[in-house]
Short mmCIF file of C-alpha atoms in Angstrom, two decimals:
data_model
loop_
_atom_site.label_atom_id
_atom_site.label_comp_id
_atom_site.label_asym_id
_atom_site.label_seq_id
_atom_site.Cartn_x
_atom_site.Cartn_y
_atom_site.Cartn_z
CA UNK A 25 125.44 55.46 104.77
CA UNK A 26 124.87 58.29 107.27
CA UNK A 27 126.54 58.56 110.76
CA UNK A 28 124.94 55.73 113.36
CA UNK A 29 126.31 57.51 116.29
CA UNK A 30 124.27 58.87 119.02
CA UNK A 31 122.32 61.70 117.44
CA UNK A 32 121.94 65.00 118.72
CA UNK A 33 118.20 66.69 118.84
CA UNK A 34 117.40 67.39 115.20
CA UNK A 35 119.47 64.36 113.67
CA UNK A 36 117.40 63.00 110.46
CA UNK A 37 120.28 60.36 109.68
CA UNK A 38 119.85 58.21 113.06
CA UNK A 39 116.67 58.42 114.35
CA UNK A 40 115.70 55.78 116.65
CA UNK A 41 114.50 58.58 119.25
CA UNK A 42 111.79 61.11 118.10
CA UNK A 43 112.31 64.78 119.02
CA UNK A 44 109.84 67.66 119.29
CA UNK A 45 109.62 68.68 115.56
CA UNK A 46 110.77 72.36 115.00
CA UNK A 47 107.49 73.37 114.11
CA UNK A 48 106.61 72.67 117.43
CA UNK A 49 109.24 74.65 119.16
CA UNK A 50 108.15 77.55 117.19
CA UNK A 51 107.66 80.49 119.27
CA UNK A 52 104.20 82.66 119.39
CA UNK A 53 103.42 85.89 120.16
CA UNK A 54 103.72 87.03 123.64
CA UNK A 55 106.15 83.94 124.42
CA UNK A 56 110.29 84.26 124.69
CA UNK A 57 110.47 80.75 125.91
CA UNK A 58 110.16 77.29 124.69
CA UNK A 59 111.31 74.11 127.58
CA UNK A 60 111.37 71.23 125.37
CA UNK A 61 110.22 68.97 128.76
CA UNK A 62 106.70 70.82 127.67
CA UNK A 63 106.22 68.25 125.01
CA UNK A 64 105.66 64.98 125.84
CA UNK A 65 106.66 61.92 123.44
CA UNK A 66 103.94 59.47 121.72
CA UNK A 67 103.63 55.87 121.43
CA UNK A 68 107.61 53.80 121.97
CA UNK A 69 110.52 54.25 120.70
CA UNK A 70 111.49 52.16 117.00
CA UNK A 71 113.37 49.20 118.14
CA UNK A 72 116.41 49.91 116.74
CA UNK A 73 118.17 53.05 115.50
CA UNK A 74 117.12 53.88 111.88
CA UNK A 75 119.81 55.38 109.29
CA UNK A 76 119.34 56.80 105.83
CA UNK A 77 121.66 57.19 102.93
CA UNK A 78 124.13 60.40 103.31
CA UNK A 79 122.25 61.73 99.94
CA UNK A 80 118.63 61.08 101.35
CA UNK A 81 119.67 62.57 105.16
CA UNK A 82 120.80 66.09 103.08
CA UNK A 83 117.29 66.63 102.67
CA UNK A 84 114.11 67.61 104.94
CA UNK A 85 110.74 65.85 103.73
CA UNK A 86 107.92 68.52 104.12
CA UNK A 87 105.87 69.60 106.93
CA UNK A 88 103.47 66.37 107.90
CA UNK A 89 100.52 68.42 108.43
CA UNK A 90 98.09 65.58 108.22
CA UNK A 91 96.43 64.97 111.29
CA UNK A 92 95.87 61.03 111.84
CA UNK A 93 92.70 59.63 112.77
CA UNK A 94 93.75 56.74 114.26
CA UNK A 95 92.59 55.25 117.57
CA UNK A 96 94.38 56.74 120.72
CA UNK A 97 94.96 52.89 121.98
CA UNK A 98 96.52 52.14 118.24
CA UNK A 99 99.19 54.76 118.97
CA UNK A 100 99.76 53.72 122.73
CA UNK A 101 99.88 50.07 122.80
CA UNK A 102 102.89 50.27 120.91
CA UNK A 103 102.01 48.50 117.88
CA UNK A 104 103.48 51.49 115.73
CA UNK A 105 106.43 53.52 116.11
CA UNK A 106 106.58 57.11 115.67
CA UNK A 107 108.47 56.73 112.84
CA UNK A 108 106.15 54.37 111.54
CA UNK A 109 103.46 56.54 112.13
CA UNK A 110 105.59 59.37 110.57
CA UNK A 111 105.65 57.28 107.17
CA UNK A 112 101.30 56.99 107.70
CA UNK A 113 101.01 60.82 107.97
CA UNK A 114 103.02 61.40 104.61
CA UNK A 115 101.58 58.69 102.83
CA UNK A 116 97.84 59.50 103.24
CA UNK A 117 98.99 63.68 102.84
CA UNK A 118 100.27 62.69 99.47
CA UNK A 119 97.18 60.22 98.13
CA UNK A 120 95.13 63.57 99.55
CA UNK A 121 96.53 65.29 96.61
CA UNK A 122 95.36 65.60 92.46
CA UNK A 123 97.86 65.32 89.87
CA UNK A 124 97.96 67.25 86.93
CA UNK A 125 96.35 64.72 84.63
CA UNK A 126 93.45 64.33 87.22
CA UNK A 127 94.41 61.03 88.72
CA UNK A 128 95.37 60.83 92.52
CA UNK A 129 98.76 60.78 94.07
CA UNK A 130 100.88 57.94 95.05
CA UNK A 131 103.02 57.21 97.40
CA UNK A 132 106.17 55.21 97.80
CA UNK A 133 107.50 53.17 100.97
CA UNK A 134 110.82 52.33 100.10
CA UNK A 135 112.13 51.06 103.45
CA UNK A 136 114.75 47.86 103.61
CA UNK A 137 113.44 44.57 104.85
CA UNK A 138 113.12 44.30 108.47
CA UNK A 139 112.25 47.77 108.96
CA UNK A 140 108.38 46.72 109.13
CA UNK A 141 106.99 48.06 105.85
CA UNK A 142 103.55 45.99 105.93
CA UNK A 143 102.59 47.27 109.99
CA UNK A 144 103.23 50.46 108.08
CA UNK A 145 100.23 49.37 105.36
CA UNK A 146 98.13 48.35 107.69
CA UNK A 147 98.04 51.81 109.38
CA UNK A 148 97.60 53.15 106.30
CA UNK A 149 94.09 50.60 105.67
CA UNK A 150 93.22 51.61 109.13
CA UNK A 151 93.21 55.81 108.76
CA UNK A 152 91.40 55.52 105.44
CA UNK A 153 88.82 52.96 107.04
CA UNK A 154 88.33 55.32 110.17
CA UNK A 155 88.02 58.65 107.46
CA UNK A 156 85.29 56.22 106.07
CA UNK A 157 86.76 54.85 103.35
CA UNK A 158 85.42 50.99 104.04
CA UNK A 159 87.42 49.25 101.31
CA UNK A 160 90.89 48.37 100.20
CA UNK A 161 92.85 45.95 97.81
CA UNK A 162 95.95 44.87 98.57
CA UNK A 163 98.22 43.23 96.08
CA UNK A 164 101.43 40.94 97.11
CA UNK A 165 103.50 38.14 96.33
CA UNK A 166 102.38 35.45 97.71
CA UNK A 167 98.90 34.06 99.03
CA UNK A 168 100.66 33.18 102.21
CA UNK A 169 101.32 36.52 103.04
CA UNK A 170 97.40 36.94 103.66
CA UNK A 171 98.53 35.97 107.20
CA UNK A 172 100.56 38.54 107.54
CA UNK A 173 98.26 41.81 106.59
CA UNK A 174 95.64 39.70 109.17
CA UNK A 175 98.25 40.06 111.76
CA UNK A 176 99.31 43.63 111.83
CA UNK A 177 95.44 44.91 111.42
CA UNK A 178 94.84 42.86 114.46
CA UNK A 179 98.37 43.73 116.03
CA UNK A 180 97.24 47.60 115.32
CA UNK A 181 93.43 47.10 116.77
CA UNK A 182 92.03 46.99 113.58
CA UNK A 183 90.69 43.25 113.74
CA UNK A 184 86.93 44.36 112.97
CA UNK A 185 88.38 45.16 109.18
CA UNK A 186 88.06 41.28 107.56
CA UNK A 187 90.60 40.74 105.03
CA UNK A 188 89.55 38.20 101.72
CA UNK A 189 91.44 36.52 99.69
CA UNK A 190 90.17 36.60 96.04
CA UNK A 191 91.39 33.51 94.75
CA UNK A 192 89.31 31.94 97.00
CA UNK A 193 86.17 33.49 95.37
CA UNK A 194 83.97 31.97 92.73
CA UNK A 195 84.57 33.92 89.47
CA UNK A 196 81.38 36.85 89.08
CA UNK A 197 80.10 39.23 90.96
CA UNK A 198 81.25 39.27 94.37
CA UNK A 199 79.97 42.86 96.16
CA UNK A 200 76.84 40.96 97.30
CA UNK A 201 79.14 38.91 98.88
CA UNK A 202 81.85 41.44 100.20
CA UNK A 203 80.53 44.44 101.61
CA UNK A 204 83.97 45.90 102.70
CA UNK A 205 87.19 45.18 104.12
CA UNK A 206 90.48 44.30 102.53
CA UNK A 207 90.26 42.34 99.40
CA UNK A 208 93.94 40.07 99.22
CA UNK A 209 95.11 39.39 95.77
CA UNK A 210 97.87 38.26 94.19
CA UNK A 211 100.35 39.47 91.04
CA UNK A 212 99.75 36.15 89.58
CA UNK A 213 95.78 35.99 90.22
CA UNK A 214 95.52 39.66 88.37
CA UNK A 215 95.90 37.61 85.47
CA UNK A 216 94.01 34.83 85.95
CA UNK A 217 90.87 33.89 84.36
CA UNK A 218 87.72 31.51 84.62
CA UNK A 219 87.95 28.68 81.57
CA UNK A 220 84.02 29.64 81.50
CA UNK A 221 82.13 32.67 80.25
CA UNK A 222 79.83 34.98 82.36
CA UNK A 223 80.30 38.34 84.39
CA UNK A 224 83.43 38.94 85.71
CA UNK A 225 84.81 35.98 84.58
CA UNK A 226 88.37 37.27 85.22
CA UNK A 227 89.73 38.08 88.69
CA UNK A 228 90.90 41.33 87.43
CA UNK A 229 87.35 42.31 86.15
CA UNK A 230 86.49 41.24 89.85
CA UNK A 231 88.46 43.77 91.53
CA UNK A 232 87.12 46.51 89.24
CA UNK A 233 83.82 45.53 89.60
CA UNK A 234 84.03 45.44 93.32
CA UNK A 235 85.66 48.95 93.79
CA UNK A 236 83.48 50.54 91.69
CA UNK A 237 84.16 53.53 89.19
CA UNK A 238 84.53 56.09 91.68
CA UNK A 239 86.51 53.85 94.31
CA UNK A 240 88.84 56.48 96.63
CA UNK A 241 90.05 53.70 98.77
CA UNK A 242 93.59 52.26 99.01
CA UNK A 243 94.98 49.99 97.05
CA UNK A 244 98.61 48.62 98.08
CA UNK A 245 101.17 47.21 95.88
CA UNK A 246 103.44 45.33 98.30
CA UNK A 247 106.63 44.16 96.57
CA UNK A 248 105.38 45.93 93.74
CA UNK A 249 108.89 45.33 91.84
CA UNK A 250 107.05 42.47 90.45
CA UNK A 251 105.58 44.41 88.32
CA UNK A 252 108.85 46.27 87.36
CA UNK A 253 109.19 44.65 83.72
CA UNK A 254 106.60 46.86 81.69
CA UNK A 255 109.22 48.72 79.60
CA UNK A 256 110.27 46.85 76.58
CA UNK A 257 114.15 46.16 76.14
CA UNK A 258 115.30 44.97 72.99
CA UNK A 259 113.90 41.90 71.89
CA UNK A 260 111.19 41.73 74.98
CA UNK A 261 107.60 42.03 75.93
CA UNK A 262 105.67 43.58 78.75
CA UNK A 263 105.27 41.17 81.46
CA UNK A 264 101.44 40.12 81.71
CA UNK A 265 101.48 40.93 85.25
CA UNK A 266 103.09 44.30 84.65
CA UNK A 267 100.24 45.75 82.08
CA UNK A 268 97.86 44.36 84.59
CA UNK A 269 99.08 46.76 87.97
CA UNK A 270 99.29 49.89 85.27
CA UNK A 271 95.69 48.90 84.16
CA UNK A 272 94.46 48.90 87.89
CA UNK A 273 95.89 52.54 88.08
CA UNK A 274 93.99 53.95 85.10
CA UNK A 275 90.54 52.20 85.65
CA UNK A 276 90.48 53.36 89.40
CA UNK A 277 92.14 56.96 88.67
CA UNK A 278 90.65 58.11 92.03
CA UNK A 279 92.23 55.04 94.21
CA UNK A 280 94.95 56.36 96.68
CA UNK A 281 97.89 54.01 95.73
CA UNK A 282 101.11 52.83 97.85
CA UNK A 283 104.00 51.29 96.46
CA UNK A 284 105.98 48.70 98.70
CA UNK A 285 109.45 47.17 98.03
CA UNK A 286 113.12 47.62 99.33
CA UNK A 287 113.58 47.20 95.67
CA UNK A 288 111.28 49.33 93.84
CA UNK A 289 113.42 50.48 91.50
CA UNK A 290 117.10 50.12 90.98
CA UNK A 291 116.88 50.97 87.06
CA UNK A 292 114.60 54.41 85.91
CA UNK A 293 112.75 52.18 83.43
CA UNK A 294 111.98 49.73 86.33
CA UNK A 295 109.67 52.75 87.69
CA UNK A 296 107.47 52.49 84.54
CA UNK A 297 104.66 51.65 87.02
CA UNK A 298 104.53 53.96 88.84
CA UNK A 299 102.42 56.22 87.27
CA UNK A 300 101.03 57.99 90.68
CA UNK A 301 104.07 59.31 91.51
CA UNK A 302 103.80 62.12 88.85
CA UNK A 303 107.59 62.05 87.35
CA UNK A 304 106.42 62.22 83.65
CA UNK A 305 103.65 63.47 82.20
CA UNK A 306 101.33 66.14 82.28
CA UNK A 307 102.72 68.99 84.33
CA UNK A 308 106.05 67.72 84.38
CA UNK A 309 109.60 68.45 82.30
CA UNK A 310 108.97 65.03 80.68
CA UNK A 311 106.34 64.66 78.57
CA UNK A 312 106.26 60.91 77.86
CA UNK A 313 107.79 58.21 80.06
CA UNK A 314 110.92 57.39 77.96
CA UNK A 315 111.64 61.31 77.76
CA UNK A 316 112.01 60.44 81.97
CA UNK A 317 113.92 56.87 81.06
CA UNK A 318 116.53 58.02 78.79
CA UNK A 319 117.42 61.81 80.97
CA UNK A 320 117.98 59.76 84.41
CA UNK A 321 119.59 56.64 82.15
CA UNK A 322 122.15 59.00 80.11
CA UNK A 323 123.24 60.69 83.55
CA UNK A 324 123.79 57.68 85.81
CA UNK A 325 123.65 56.97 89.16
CA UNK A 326 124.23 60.34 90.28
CA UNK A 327 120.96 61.48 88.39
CA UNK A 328 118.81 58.42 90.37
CA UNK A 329 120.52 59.58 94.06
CA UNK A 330 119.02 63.17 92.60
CA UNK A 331 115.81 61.72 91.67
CA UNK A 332 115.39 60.03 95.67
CA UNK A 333 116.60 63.05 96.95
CA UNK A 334 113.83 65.02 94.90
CA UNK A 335 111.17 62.22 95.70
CA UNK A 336 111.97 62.46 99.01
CA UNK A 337 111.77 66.61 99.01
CA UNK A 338 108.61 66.23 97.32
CA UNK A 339 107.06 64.02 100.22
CA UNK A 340 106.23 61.28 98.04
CA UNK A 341 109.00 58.82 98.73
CA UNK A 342 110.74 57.58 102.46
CA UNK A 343 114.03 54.81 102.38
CA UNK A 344 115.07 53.92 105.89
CA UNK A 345 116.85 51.02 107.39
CA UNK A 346 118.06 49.65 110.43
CA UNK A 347 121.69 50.07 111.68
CA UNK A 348 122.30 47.20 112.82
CA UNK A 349 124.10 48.85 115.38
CA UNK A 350 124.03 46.11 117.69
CA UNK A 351 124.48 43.32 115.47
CA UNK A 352 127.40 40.74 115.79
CA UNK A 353 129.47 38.80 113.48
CA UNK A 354 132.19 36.43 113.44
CA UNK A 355 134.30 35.24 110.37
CA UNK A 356 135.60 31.97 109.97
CA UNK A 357 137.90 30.49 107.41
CA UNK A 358 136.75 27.12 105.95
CA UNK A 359 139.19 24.91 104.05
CA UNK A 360 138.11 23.10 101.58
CA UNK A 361 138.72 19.06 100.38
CA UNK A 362 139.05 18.01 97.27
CA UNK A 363 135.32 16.28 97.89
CA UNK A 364 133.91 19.38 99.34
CA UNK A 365 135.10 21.87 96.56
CA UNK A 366 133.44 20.02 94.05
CA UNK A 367 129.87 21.46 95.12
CA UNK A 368 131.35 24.92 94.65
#
């Protein structure tokens, strides 16, 4: 893990205080001095000092040259971080781009837990809502967690955007219903279907429905590692769940996608789903997916720590975590009876 001590100016492996970027220190014509008190620091400091990996902190992410169309309050009232706000500029400057085979870019949040990877989602529903772009689906892994994406809109000022949860809906057509806002699904209700005929008698068939073929609105995959088991091993099948998150991505090929999970992908063929992050396929050195499986696979870790850094270069990927600088621990011996061990 990269250094946690105090960083100087243009540290990227501990950042828990922004500095002026050097893009803005740049000097113009007619100007032979720069006095970094000129610029002035936005929104608060991240709560705790943020580190990297020693092989992600050896390389510089490119220029964010989005410009964010968020609310000035939404950036003052210190609801988002700069780094936080740092991972909303990159995100919606990759799903701005067109990959080779025609579909949008993705973009992946890799962050650990703690580090506040939903606040981060909502931002990203809120810029795409303010650019216009009125609806969103957002996938997770558990109903409960509706709550949750309800909270940090409202937490961010974006409590006008209504969030739905789909199981909740009666199977059909639902856009006479829903108008926009944030439709809340499920991995387990993607599969889900009504025992009865009809119109969009499957949930999945909802969501599709509802977008609409031209849909250029964001759909989240939080903890999207639950749909990790798509590549066949051996003796196995494609998950259900799995086929149904890589279906999503081809029937809404203009949908501006963001992968969630501290744990996104610890094996290359665990990536199989992520198809908007343009590692195989047209354009690329790998033609098919397990051309991309078996190179990282027959080279090993070292080739995956290449393949961050890489993701990373290319702006599509960011992996912080806290330091836990300040944390505290105490270790204590516990011995054992004969009574006690037997629950071991």
């Amino acid at each position: 893990m990269a250094s946690t001590q105090s960083p100087g100016p243009s540290s990227r492996s501990s950042r828990g205080t922004p500095s002026p970027s050097p893009a803005r220190r740049r000097f113009f014509s007619g100007e032979n001095v720069v006095n970094p008190n000129t610029f002035s620091y936005y929104a608060t400091f991240h709560p705790e000092r943020v580190v990297e990996t020693a092989s992600l902190a050896s390389v510089a992410p490119p220029h964010a040259s989005y410009n964010l169309h968020l609310p000035e309050k939404t950036i003052e009232n210190s609801s988002l971080s700069p780094l936080q706000l740092e991972t909303i500029k990159y995100a919606c400057k990759q799903n701005d781009k067109i990959l080779p085979d025609g579909s949008r870019a993705g973009f992946f949040i890799g962050d650990c837990t703690g580090f506040g990877k939903r606040r981060m989602i909502a931002g990203i529903v809120f810029e795409n809502h303010q650019k216009g772009r009125k609806k969103a689906i957002w996938v997770s892994a558990s109903s409960a967690l509706k709550y949750d994406a309800e909270r940090d809109l409202r937490d961010i000022g974006a409590d006008s955007i209504p969030v739905y949860a789909l199981k909740e809906m009666q199977y059909g057509n639902i856009s006479a219903e829903i108008k926009d806002g944030v439709l809340f699904s499920t991995y387990s209700s993607l599969i889900r279907e009504s025992k009865f005929g009809g119109e969009c008698n499957t949930r999945f068939s909802q969501l599709i429905q509802w977008c609409g073929e031209d849909f250029d609105g964001v759909i989240v995959l939080d903890e999207c590692h639950r749909a990790k088991n798509i590549f066949p091993t051996g003796s196995t099948q494609p998950t259900k769940t799995g086929l149904r998150v890589l279906e999503l991505q081809k029937k809404l090929p203009n949908a501006r996608v963001i992968y969630a999970s501290a744990t996104g992908a610890s094996e290359p063929r665990h990536m199989a789903y992520m198809v908007r992050l343009g590692l195989w396929g047209k354009g690329t050195p790998f033609k098919k997916l397990i051309d991309f499986i078996e190179a990282i696979e027959k080279r090993g870790l070292a080739a995956l720590e290449i393949l961050a850094m890489e993701m990373k270069h290319r702006g599509m990927y960011k992996s912080e975590q806290s330091s836990f600088s300040k944390a505290q621990f105490n270790v204590y011996f516990l011995f054992l009876t004969l009574k006690t061990s037997y629950y071991l």
